[in-house]
Amino acid sequence: MPTPLNILVTGGAGYIGSHCVKRLVADGHTVTVLDNLGRGHRAAVDAAAEAGGGKATLEVADLRDTDAVEAVLRKHAVQAVIHFAALAYVGESVHDPLRYYDNNTAGSVSLLTAMDRAGVRRIVFSSTCATYGEPTQDQMPITERLTQQPINPYGWSKLMTERALIDYGNAHSDFAFAALRYFNVAGSDPGAHIGEDHEPETHIIPVVLNCALGKVEKISIFGDDYDTPDGTCIRDYIHVEDLVDAHVTVLGALGDGDQRFYNLGTGNGTTVMQIVEAGRKVTGHPIPAEVGPRRAGDPPALFADPSKIKDELGWFAKRTDITEMVADAWRWFEANPDGYGD
Ligand code: UDP
């Protein structure tokens, strides 16, 4: 059992954050969630804590309110922060970039300022493979050494946060951070206590499952003329519980002065068509699909070389079967067709 800590989870009312809350509570940590509930769900925090066999405290505040965040850090004697809170739609970021820089980048700088004032010296940050931009096929799988050159404001908003963390870390040798670059996060708590409930929902697996629920008439495959085996885009889907496990491992390893960067993926590529097929298999629904135009900003293939975190910390993704990931997600969708109902 790890040493119990007072941990602040920003965005803990969201999809990934709530899975982290469940895990941290189960591990015996004292968990405070900071969320503005803009896209999170109040009910997710209690459901997550209950699934973890304990309680978590929700503090409703916006990251950009530095004074409020500082007060939360002091009130709960926070020792480490796991920072999920962010807007995370590539397409939306292209149309409304300032919102992304404000929420994601300025919000993170505000959080760091509050941590600085309150003397909190550890943070694990949700970064993204979108910081790598559009690597060429001969650069697959993606290592952490690949030049980061985002192709959309979402990716830039996260990369700028990585930069702020590096520069702050360079100025403070007792500070430590990790930036975890997620590939595509999928699946949910197999007990279906918590899951994915986004509005709007644009991610492929939830869209497929919403189709099985009859909430979406048919799905659109965004392009089948890519240079991939079946012409549809390739992504690296990692189970949310594996992803959370990596955060716990990394947090436990952080020591003064650390600046760690890890890709979080399985190393396997799955096409959009394979996701649709997994959805059909798991739900028994025909999932009508039509091929539509390519989506702006979509790289053809993205998958991780996840060996750095394995070599350094012994961590690797254990749930690699895409059908099982879709099946876990389906359990939540089937039991909660209206999500959290808020
Ligand atoms: N996609 C699709 N139809 C949809 C949603 C997504 O064909 O309704 C494709 C999308 O073009 C991408 C892949 O599915 O190639 C994964 O997209 P998602 O939005 O789930 O995640 P992203 O990779 O953009 O973070």
mmCIF file of C-alpha atoms and ligand atoms in Angstrom:
data_model
loop_
_atom_site.group_PDB
_atom_site.id
_atom_site.type_symbol
_atom_site.label_atom_id
_atom_site.label_comp_id
_atom_site.label_asym_id
_atom_site.label_seq_id
_atom_site.Cartn_x
_atom_site.Cartn_y
_atom_site.Cartn_z
ATOM 1 C CA MET A 1 0.000 0.000 0.000
ATOM 2 C CA PRO A 2 1.392 3.454 -0.895
ATOM 3 C CA THR A 3 1.789 6.131 1.806
ATOM 4 C CA PRO A 4 -1.578 7.875 2.081
ATOM 5 C CA LEU A 5 -1.466 11.409 0.699
ATOM 6 C CA ASN A 6 -3.822 14.356 0.473
ATOM 7 C CA ILE A 7 -4.351 14.546 -3.272
ATOM 8 C CA LEU A 8 -6.194 17.167 -5.303
ATOM 9 C CA VAL A 9 -7.730 15.832 -8.508
ATOM 10 C CA THR A 10 -8.642 18.656 -10.880
ATOM 11 C CA GLY A 11 -11.350 17.616 -13.292
ATOM 12 C CA GLY A 12 -12.269 14.759 -10.957
ATOM 13 C CA ALA A 13 -15.919 15.019 -11.990
ATOM 14 C CA GLY A 14 -15.016 14.140 -15.560
ATOM 15 C CA TYR A 15 -14.557 10.839 -17.327
ATOM 16 C CA ILE A 16 -10.870 10.169 -16.690
ATOM 17 C CA GLY A 17 -10.672 12.162 -13.464
ATOM 18 C CA SER A 18 -13.502 10.208 -11.857
ATOM 19 C CA HIS A 19 -11.753 6.929 -12.618
ATOM 20 C CA CYS A 20 -8.691 8.338 -10.908
ATOM 21 C CA VAL A 21 -10.770 9.339 -7.877
ATOM 22 C CA LYS A 22 -12.084 5.785 -7.605
ATOM 23 C CA ARG A 23 -8.576 4.369 -7.682
ATOM 24 C CA LEU A 24 -7.044 6.883 -5.239
ATOM 25 C CA VAL A 25 -9.854 6.371 -2.736
ATOM 26 C CA ALA A 26 -9.424 2.604 -3.041
ATOM 27 C CA ASP A 27 -5.700 3.080 -2.346
ATOM 28 C CA GLY A 28 -6.491 4.927 0.893
ATOM 29 C CA HIS A 29 -5.617 8.479 -0.149
ATOM 30 C CA THR A 30 -7.596 11.505 0.995
ATOM 31 C CA VAL A 31 -9.057 12.867 -2.203
ATOM 32 C CA THR A 32 -10.343 16.353 -2.957
ATOM 33 C CA VAL A 33 -11.833 17.084 -6.361
ATOM 34 C CA LEU A 34 -11.621 20.544 -7.882
ATOM 35 C CA ASP A 35 -14.014 20.937 -10.786
ATOM 36 C CA ASN A 36 -15.985 23.826 -12.267
ATOM 37 C CA LEU A 37 -18.655 21.325 -13.371
ATOM 38 C CA GLY A 38 -18.579 22.960 -16.817
ATOM 39 C CA ARG A 39 -18.401 19.518 -18.395
ATOM 40 C CA GLY A 40 -18.076 17.327 -15.328
ATOM 41 C CA HIS A 41 -20.830 15.721 -13.292
ATOM 42 C CA ARG A 42 -21.380 16.252 -9.591
ATOM 43 C CA ALA A 43 -22.757 12.719 -9.292
ATOM 44 C CA ALA A 44 -19.580 11.252 -10.771
ATOM 45 C CA VAL A 45 -17.525 12.260 -7.741
ATOM 46 C CA ASP A 46 -19.690 10.448 -5.208
ATOM 47 C CA ALA A 47 -20.158 7.460 -7.497
ATOM 48 C CA ALA A 48 -16.407 7.216 -8.023
ATOM 49 C CA ALA A 49 -15.579 7.502 -4.336
ATOM 50 C CA GLU A 50 -18.231 4.948 -3.452
ATOM 51 C CA ALA A 51 -16.898 2.554 -6.086
ATOM 52 C CA GLY A 52 -13.492 3.006 -4.449
ATOM 53 C CA GLY A 53 -14.976 2.166 -1.070
ATOM 54 C CA GLY A 54 -14.759 5.616 0.541
ATOM 55 C CA LYS A 55 -15.402 9.323 0.187
ATOM 56 C CA ALA A 56 -14.062 12.291 -1.744
ATOM 57 C CA THR A 57 -14.734 15.985 -1.228
ATOM 58 C CA LEU A 58 -15.900 18.078 -4.166
ATOM 59 C CA GLU A 59 -14.844 21.724 -4.289
ATOM 60 C CA VAL A 60 -16.598 23.574 -7.088
ATOM 61 C CA ALA A 61 -14.193 26.207 -8.388
ATOM 62 C CA ASP A 62 -12.585 27.280 -11.611
ATOM 63 C CA LEU A 63 -8.868 26.750 -12.130
ATOM 64 C CA ARG A 64 -8.539 30.303 -13.359
ATOM 65 C CA ASP A 65 -9.652 31.589 -9.956
ATOM 66 C CA THR A 66 -6.174 31.413 -8.429
ATOM 67 C CA ASP A 67 -7.253 32.606 -4.985
ATOM 68 C CA ALA A 68 -9.999 29.983 -4.786
ATOM 69 C CA VAL A 69 -7.608 27.218 -5.869
ATOM 70 C CA GLU A 70 -5.011 28.343 -3.326
ATOM 71 C CA ALA A 71 -7.667 28.283 -0.611
ATOM 72 C CA VAL A 72 -8.667 24.726 -1.563
ATOM 73 C CA LEU A 73 -5.032 23.583 -1.510
ATOM 74 C CA ARG A 74 -4.528 25.060 1.958
ATOM 75 C CA LYS A 75 -7.859 23.911 3.366
ATOM 76 C CA HIS A 76 -7.175 20.274 2.456
ATOM 77 C CA ALA A 77 -3.410 20.386 3.139
ATOM 78 C CA VAL A 78 -2.869 19.077 -0.392
ATOM 79 C CA GLN A 79 0.455 17.331 -0.981
ATOM 80 C CA ALA A 80 0.111 16.448 -4.659
ATOM 81 C CA VAL A 81 -2.065 17.420 -7.596
ATOM 82 C CA ILE A 82 -3.266 15.261 -10.460
ATOM 83 C CA HIS A 83 -4.408 17.697 -13.099
ATOM 84 C CA PHE A 84 -7.042 16.461 -15.556
ATOM 85 C CA ALA A 85 -9.287 19.516 -15.849
ATOM 86 C CA ALA A 86 -9.318 20.700 -19.455
ATOM 87 C CA LEU A 87 -11.374 21.112 -22.579
ATOM 88 C CA ALA A 88 -10.518 18.262 -24.905
ATOM 89 C CA TYR A 89 -12.166 18.525 -28.311
ATOM 90 C CA VAL A 90 -9.799 18.988 -31.213
ATOM 91 C CA GLY A 91 -12.510 20.278 -33.557
ATOM 92 C CA GLU A 92 -13.856 22.762 -31.012
ATOM 93 C CA SER A 93 -10.349 24.045 -30.367
ATOM 94 C CA VAL A 94 -9.923 24.855 -34.048
ATOM 95 C CA HIS A 95 -13.111 26.938 -34.030
ATOM 96 C CA ASP A 96 -12.698 28.505 -30.586
ATOM 97 C CA PRO A 97 -8.941 28.607 -29.882
ATOM 98 C CA LEU A 98 -8.954 31.328 -27.244
ATOM 99 C CA ARG A 99 -11.279 29.272 -25.074
ATOM 100 C CA TYR A 100 -8.690 26.473 -25.145
ATOM 101 C CA TYR A 101 -5.750 28.718 -24.338
ATOM 102 C CA ASP A 102 -7.752 30.305 -21.547
ATOM 103 C CA ASN A 103 -9.126 27.109 -19.985
ATOM 104 C CA ASN A 104 -6.218 24.784 -20.579
ATOM 105 C CA THR A 105 -3.097 26.926 -20.635
ATOM 106 C CA ALA A 106 -4.043 29.919 -18.502
ATOM 107 C CA GLY A 107 -5.988 27.576 -16.185
ATOM 108 C CA SER A 108 -2.870 25.454 -15.667
ATOM 109 C CA VAL A 109 -0.678 28.503 -15.054
ATOM 110 C CA SER A 110 -3.200 29.678 -12.478
ATOM 111 C CA LEU A 111 -3.120 26.252 -10.825
ATOM 112 C CA LEU A 112 0.699 26.335 -10.733
ATOM 113 C CA THR A 113 0.584 29.810 -9.207
ATOM 114 C CA ALA A 114 -1.798 28.592 -6.516
ATOM 115 C CA MET A 115 0.458 25.584 -5.876
ATOM 116 C CA ASP A 116 3.476 27.881 -5.653
ATOM 117 C CA ARG A 117 1.741 30.049 -3.076
ATOM 118 C CA ALA A 118 0.483 27.091 -1.060
ATOM 119 C CA GLY A 119 3.808 25.227 -1.227
ATOM 120 C CA VAL A 120 2.533 22.185 -3.170
ATOM 121 C CA ARG A 121 5.496 20.655 -5.003
ATOM 122 C CA ARG A 122 4.132 17.687 -6.985
ATOM 123 C CA ILE A 123 1.910 17.548 -10.045
ATOM 124 C CA VAL A 124 0.993 14.927 -12.615
ATOM 125 C CA PHE A 125 -0.367 16.621 -15.714
ATOM 126 C CA SER A 126 -2.646 15.200 -18.424
ATOM 127 C CA SER A 127 -0.917 15.969 -21.657
ATOM 128 C CA THR A 128 -1.694 14.471 -25.014
ATOM 129 C CA CYS A 129 -0.252 12.795 -28.069
ATOM 130 C CA ALA A 130 -1.836 15.717 -29.932
ATOM 131 C CA THR A 131 1.306 17.641 -28.903
ATOM 132 C CA TYR A 132 3.191 15.597 -31.506
ATOM 133 C CA GLY A 133 1.046 16.935 -34.327
ATOM 134 C CA GLU A 134 1.074 14.914 -37.520
ATOM 135 C CA PRO A 135 4.091 12.635 -37.459
ATOM 136 C CA THR A 136 5.017 10.902 -40.677
ATOM 137 C CA GLN A 137 4.396 7.165 -40.946
ATOM 138 C CA ASP A 138 8.093 6.399 -40.615
ATOM 139 C CA GLN A 139 8.001 8.146 -37.220
ATOM 140 C CA MET A 140 5.566 5.523 -35.870
ATOM 141 C CA PRO A 141 5.462 4.372 -33.164
ATOM 142 C CA ILE A 142 5.819 7.726 -31.426
ATOM 143 C CA THR A 143 8.556 8.067 -28.832
ATOM 144 C CA GLU A 144 8.866 10.899 -26.334
ATOM 145 C CA ARG A 145 11.878 12.162 -28.278
ATOM 146 C CA LEU A 146 9.804 13.058 -31.334
ATOM 147 C CA THR A 147 9.647 16.805 -31.963
ATOM 148 C CA GLN A 148 6.392 18.232 -30.664
ATOM 149 C CA GLN A 149 4.661 20.251 -33.365
ATOM 150 C CA PRO A 150 0.896 20.345 -32.711
ATOM 151 C CA ILE A 151 -1.494 20.911 -35.597
ATOM 152 C CA ASN A 152 -4.414 22.256 -33.585
ATOM 153 C CA PRO A 153 -4.972 24.661 -30.682
ATOM 154 C CA TYR A 154 -5.886 21.815 -28.318
ATOM 155 C CA GLY A 155 -2.428 20.307 -28.791
ATOM 156 C CA TRP A 156 -0.779 23.692 -28.444
ATOM 157 C CA SER A 157 -2.713 24.505 -25.270
ATOM 158 C CA LYS A 158 -1.279 21.343 -23.697
ATOM 159 C CA LEU A 159 2.229 21.784 -25.084
ATOM 160 C CA MET A 160 2.350 25.333 -23.717
ATOM 161 C CA THR A 161 1.433 23.913 -20.320
ATOM 162 C CA GLU A 162 4.262 21.382 -20.578
ATOM 163 C CA ARG A 163 6.582 24.322 -21.300
ATOM 164 C CA ALA A 164 5.320 26.264 -18.290
ATOM 165 C CA LEU A 165 5.945 23.201 -16.116
ATOM 166 C CA ILE A 166 9.502 22.832 -17.441
ATOM 167 C CA ASP A 167 10.335 26.481 -16.879
ATOM 168 C CA TYR A 168 8.785 26.500 -13.408
ATOM 169 C CA GLY A 169 10.637 23.275 -12.602
ATOM 170 C CA ASN A 170 13.906 24.795 -13.822
ATOM 171 C CA ALA A 171 13.418 27.652 -11.392
ATOM 172 C CA HIS A 172 12.469 25.448 -8.388
ATOM 173 C CA SER A 173 14.619 22.408 -7.684
ATOM 174 C CA ASP A 174 12.255 21.029 -5.022
ATOM 175 C CA PHE A 175 9.371 20.884 -7.509
ATOM 176 C CA ALA A 176 8.584 17.754 -9.519
ATOM 177 C CA PHE A 177 6.172 17.054 -12.335
ATOM 178 C CA ALA A 178 5.227 14.488 -14.907
ATOM 179 C CA ALA A 179 3.476 15.228 -18.181
ATOM 180 C CA LEU A 180 1.654 12.143 -19.389
ATOM 181 C CA ARG A 181 0.879 12.187 -23.080
ATOM 182 C CA TYR A 182 -2.295 10.227 -23.537
ATOM 183 C CA PHE A 183 -3.226 8.433 -26.671
ATOM 184 C CA ASN A 184 -6.972 7.596 -27.036
ATOM 185 C CA VAL A 185 -8.569 6.802 -23.710
ATOM 186 C CA ALA A 186 -11.310 4.166 -23.786
ATOM 187 C CA GLY A 187 -13.366 1.813 -21.652
ATOM 188 C CA SER A 188 -14.637 2.428 -18.154
ATOM 189 C CA ASP A 189 -14.968 0.989 -14.692
ATOM 190 C CA PRO A 190 -16.044 -2.614 -15.363
ATOM 191 C CA GLY A 191 -18.520 -2.298 -12.483
ATOM 192 C CA ALA A 192 -20.315 0.446 -14.474
ATOM 193 C CA HIS A 193 -20.449 2.794 -11.452
ATOM 194 C CA ILE A 194 -18.840 5.579 -13.473
ATOM 195 C CA GLY A 195 -18.310 6.109 -17.168
ATOM 196 C CA GLU A 196 -18.123 8.476 -20.066
ATOM 197 C CA ASP A 197 -20.825 11.156 -20.324
ATOM 198 C CA HIS A 198 -19.849 14.013 -22.613
ATOM 199 C CA GLU A 199 -22.033 16.698 -24.136
ATOM 200 C CA PRO A 200 -21.454 17.020 -27.013
ATOM 201 C CA GLU A 201 -20.157 13.487 -27.601
ATOM 202 C CA THR A 202 -17.775 13.222 -30.512
ATOM 203 C CA HIS A 203 -15.397 10.389 -29.608
ATOM 204 C CA ILE A 204 -15.684 7.311 -31.724
ATOM 205 C CA ILE A 205 -16.403 4.618 -29.115
ATOM 206 C CA PRO A 206 -19.189 6.543 -27.310
ATOM 207 C CA VAL A 207 -20.675 7.554 -30.672
ATOM 208 C CA VAL A 208 -20.770 3.886 -31.723
ATOM 209 C CA LEU A 209 -22.390 2.914 -28.405
ATOM 210 C CA ASN A 210 -24.896 5.772 -28.632
ATOM 211 C CA CYS A 211 -25.843 4.343 -32.008
ATOM 212 C CA ALA A 212 -26.442 0.926 -30.387
ATOM 213 C CA LEU A 213 -28.682 2.702 -27.860
ATOM 214 C CA GLY A 214 -30.682 4.241 -30.714
ATOM 215 C CA LYS A 215 -29.598 7.774 -29.791
ATOM 216 C CA VAL A 216 -27.671 8.190 -33.027
ATOM 217 C CA GLU A 217 -29.256 6.866 -36.227
ATOM 218 C CA LYS A 218 -26.007 6.004 -37.974
ATOM 219 C CA ILE A 219 -22.396 6.801 -37.520
ATOM 220 C CA SER A 220 -20.173 8.649 -39.908
ATOM 221 C CA ILE A 221 -16.681 7.356 -40.568
ATOM 222 C CA PHE A 222 -14.503 10.377 -41.158
ATOM 223 C CA GLY A 223 -12.671 9.275 -44.268
ATOM 224 C CA ASP A 224 -11.734 5.837 -45.623
ATOM 225 C CA ASP A 225 -9.085 6.984 -48.063
ATOM 226 C CA TYR A 226 -6.183 7.220 -45.647
ATOM 227 C CA ASP A 227 -3.015 5.258 -46.248
ATOM 228 C CA THR A 228 -3.882 2.572 -43.681
ATOM 229 C CA PRO A 229 -4.846 -1.122 -44.116
ATOM 230 C CA ASP A 230 -8.617 -0.458 -44.344
ATOM 231 C CA GLY A 231 -8.362 3.229 -45.245
ATOM 232 C CA THR A 232 -9.678 4.489 -41.886
ATOM 233 C CA CYS A 233 -7.627 6.284 -39.247
ATOM 234 C CA ILE A 234 -5.492 4.389 -36.776
ATOM 235 C CA ARG A 235 -5.387 5.298 -33.102
ATOM 236 C CA ASP A 236 -3.897 3.700 -29.974
ATOM 237 C CA TYR A 237 -6.707 3.071 -27.465
ATOM 238 C CA ILE A 238 -5.716 2.718 -23.808
ATOM 239 C CA HIS A 239 -8.110 1.529 -21.108
ATOM 240 C CA VAL A 240 -8.934 4.299 -18.639
ATOM 241 C CA GLU A 241 -8.117 2.051 -15.672
ATOM 242 C CA ASP A 242 -4.669 1.350 -17.092
ATOM 243 C CA LEU A 243 -4.208 5.055 -17.707
ATOM 244 C CA VAL A 244 -5.094 5.852 -14.106
ATOM 245 C CA ASP A 245 -2.762 3.122 -12.894
ATOM 246 C CA ALA A 246 0.066 4.873 -14.738
ATOM 247 C CA HIS A 247 -0.705 8.120 -12.885
ATOM 248 C CA VAL A 248 -0.491 6.345 -9.551
ATOM 249 C CA THR A 249 2.818 4.721 -10.528
ATOM 250 C CA VAL A 250 4.303 7.983 -11.772
ATOM 251 C CA LEU A 251 3.182 9.985 -8.754
ATOM 252 C CA GLY A 252 4.795 7.414 -6.482
ATOM 253 C CA ALA A 253 8.072 7.764 -8.378
ATOM 254 C CA LEU A 254 8.339 11.579 -8.401
ATOM 255 C CA GLY A 255 11.320 12.957 -6.524
ATOM 256 C CA ASP A 256 12.592 16.525 -6.101
ATOM 257 C CA GLY A 257 13.608 18.100 -9.391
ATOM 258 C CA ASP A 258 12.025 15.412 -11.585
ATOM 259 C CA GLN A 259 10.692 16.418 -14.975
ATOM 260 C CA ARG A 260 9.206 13.280 -16.467
ATOM 261 C CA PHE A 261 7.470 12.801 -19.808
ATOM 262 C CA TYR A 262 5.770 9.574 -20.771
ATOM 263 C CA ASN A 263 3.564 8.372 -23.565
ATOM 264 C CA LEU A 264 0.563 6.434 -22.313
ATOM 265 C CA GLY A 265 -0.689 3.976 -24.878
ATOM 266 C CA THR A 266 -0.651 0.261 -25.561
ATOM 267 C CA GLY A 267 1.561 0.461 -28.621
ATOM 268 C CA ASN A 268 -1.193 -1.171 -30.729
ATOM 269 C CA GLY A 269 -2.983 0.598 -33.543
ATOM 270 C CA THR A 270 -6.727 0.103 -34.112
ATOM 271 C CA THR A 271 -8.627 1.449 -37.112
ATOM 272 C CA VAL A 272 -11.976 3.229 -36.931
ATOM 273 C CA MET A 273 -13.493 0.297 -38.842
ATOM 274 C CA GLN A 274 -12.194 -2.133 -36.210
ATOM 275 C CA ILE A 275 -13.862 -0.015 -33.505
ATOM 276 C CA VAL A 276 -17.159 -0.150 -35.384
ATOM 277 C CA GLU A 277 -16.818 -3.919 -35.709
ATOM 278 C CA ALA A 278 -15.998 -4.296 -31.997
ATOM 279 C CA GLY A 279 -19.116 -2.216 -31.260
ATOM 280 C CA ARG A 280 -21.243 -4.510 -33.425
ATOM 281 C CA LYS A 281 -19.841 -7.609 -31.736
ATOM 282 C CA VAL A 282 -20.259 -6.316 -28.191
ATOM 283 C CA THR A 283 -23.729 -4.787 -28.572
ATOM 284 C CA GLY A 284 -25.258 -7.126 -31.158
ATOM 285 C CA HIS A 285 -26.531 -3.994 -32.906
ATOM 286 C CA PRO A 286 -25.834 -3.539 -36.639
ATOM 287 C CA ILE A 287 -24.389 0.012 -36.062
ATOM 288 C CA PRO A 288 -25.128 1.447 -39.514
ATOM 289 C CA ALA A 289 -22.088 3.348 -40.723
ATOM 290 C CA GLU A 290 -21.518 5.577 -43.711
ATOM 291 C CA VAL A 291 -18.289 7.024 -44.929
ATOM 292 C CA GLY A 292 -18.166 10.799 -44.720
ATOM 293 C CA PRO A 293 -15.466 13.359 -45.447
ATOM 294 C CA ARG A 294 -12.231 13.526 -43.491
ATOM 295 C CA ARG A 295 -12.357 15.590 -40.298
ATOM 296 C CA ALA A 296 -10.112 18.657 -40.192
ATOM 297 C CA GLY A 297 -7.004 18.171 -38.093
ATOM 298 C CA ASP A 298 -7.109 14.336 -38.037
ATOM 299 C CA PRO A 299 -3.713 12.667 -38.505
ATOM 300 C CA PRO A 300 -4.007 9.310 -40.373
ATOM 301 C CA ALA A 301 -2.233 7.146 -37.793
ATOM 302 C CA LEU A 302 -1.088 7.736 -34.235
ATOM 303 C CA PHE A 303 0.249 5.055 -31.937
ATOM 304 C CA ALA A 304 2.667 5.064 -29.071
ATOM 305 C CA ASP A 305 5.987 3.564 -28.317
ATOM 306 C CA PRO A 306 5.191 2.996 -24.638
ATOM 307 C CA SER A 307 8.597 1.537 -23.748
ATOM 308 C CA LYS A 308 10.010 4.535 -21.838
ATOM 309 C CA ILE A 309 7.625 4.228 -18.895
ATOM 310 C CA LYS A 310 8.074 0.447 -18.932
ATOM 311 C CA ASP A 311 11.852 0.701 -18.891
ATOM 312 C CA GLU A 312 11.962 3.395 -16.207
ATOM 313 C CA LEU A 313 9.037 2.438 -13.949
ATOM 314 C CA GLY A 314 8.018 -1.055 -15.017
ATOM 315 C CA TRP A 315 4.556 0.151 -15.999
ATOM 316 C CA PHE A 316 2.680 -1.069 -19.076
ATOM 317 C CA ALA A 317 -0.959 -1.269 -20.176
ATOM 318 C CA LYS A 318 -2.478 -4.603 -19.171
ATOM 319 C CA ARG A 319 -5.839 -4.386 -20.949
ATOM 320 C CA THR A 320 -4.983 -4.436 -24.622
ATOM 321 C CA ASP A 321 -8.019 -6.113 -26.199
ATOM 322 C CA ILE A 322 -10.113 -3.452 -27.956
ATOM 323 C CA THR A 323 -13.257 -5.600 -27.767
ATOM 324 C CA GLU A 324 -12.916 -5.765 -23.982
ATOM 325 C CA MET A 325 -12.462 -2.006 -23.775
ATOM 326 C CA VAL A 326 -15.615 -1.495 -25.818
ATOM 327 C CA ALA A 327 -17.412 -4.114 -23.675
ATOM 328 C CA ASP A 328 -16.503 -2.250 -20.456
ATOM 329 C CA ALA A 329 -17.715 1.003 -21.960
ATOM 330 C CA TRP A 330 -20.910 -0.684 -23.169
ATOM 331 C CA ARG A 331 -21.746 -1.939 -19.673
ATOM 332 C CA TRP A 332 -21.881 1.680 -18.485
ATOM 333 C CA PHE A 333 -23.756 2.952 -21.549
ATOM 334 C CA GLU A 334 -26.348 0.170 -21.368
ATOM 335 C CA ALA A 335 -26.961 0.682 -17.649
ATOM 336 C CA ASN A 336 -26.928 4.503 -17.925
ATOM 337 C CA PRO A 337 -28.386 5.463 -21.308
ATOM 338 C CA ASP A 338 -28.800 9.034 -20.070
ATOM 339 C CA GLY A 339 -25.348 9.157 -18.492
ATOM 340 C CA TYR A 340 -25.464 10.856 -15.099
ATOM 341 C CA GLY A 341 -28.843 12.327 -16.028
ATOM 342 C CA ASP A 342 -27.865 15.933 -15.307
HETATM 343 N N1 UDP B 1 -14.159 9.224 -35.870
HETATM 344 C C1 UDP B 1 -15.075 8.875 -36.843
HETATM 345 N N2 UDP B 1 -16.396 9.147 -36.612
HETATM 346 C C2 UDP B 1 -16.845 9.744 -35.469
HETATM 347 C C3 UDP B 1 -15.889 10.076 -34.487
HETATM 348 C C4 UDP B 1 -14.555 9.822 -34.730
HETATM 349 O O1 UDP B 1 -14.728 8.336 -37.890
HETATM 350 O O2 UDP B 1 -18.059 9.962 -35.337
HETATM 351 C C5 UDP B 1 -12.729 8.920 -36.093
HETATM 352 C C6 UDP B 1 -11.835 10.143 -36.097
HETATM 353 O O3 UDP B 1 -11.750 10.703 -37.385
HETATM 354 C C7 UDP B 1 -10.508 9.563 -35.629
HETATM 355 C C8 UDP B 1 -10.912 8.403 -34.721
HETATM 356 O O4 UDP B 1 -12.283 8.126 -35.019
HETATM 357 O O5 UDP B 1 -9.809 9.025 -36.721
HETATM 358 C C9 UDP B 1 -10.815 8.753 -33.246
HETATM 359 O O6 UDP B 1 -11.487 9.981 -33.040
HETATM 360 P P1 UDP B 1 -11.870 10.495 -31.596
HETATM 361 O O7 UDP B 1 -12.658 11.752 -31.791
HETATM 362 O O8 UDP B 1 -12.515 9.388 -30.848
HETATM 363 O O9 UDP B 1 -10.483 10.773 -30.908
HETATM 364 P P2 UDP B 1 -9.219 11.678 -31.377
HETATM 365 O O10 UDP B 1 -8.260 10.711 -32.011
HETATM 366 O O11 UDP B 1 -9.703 12.752 -32.278
HETATM 367 O O12 UDP B 1 -8.687 12.195 -30.080
#
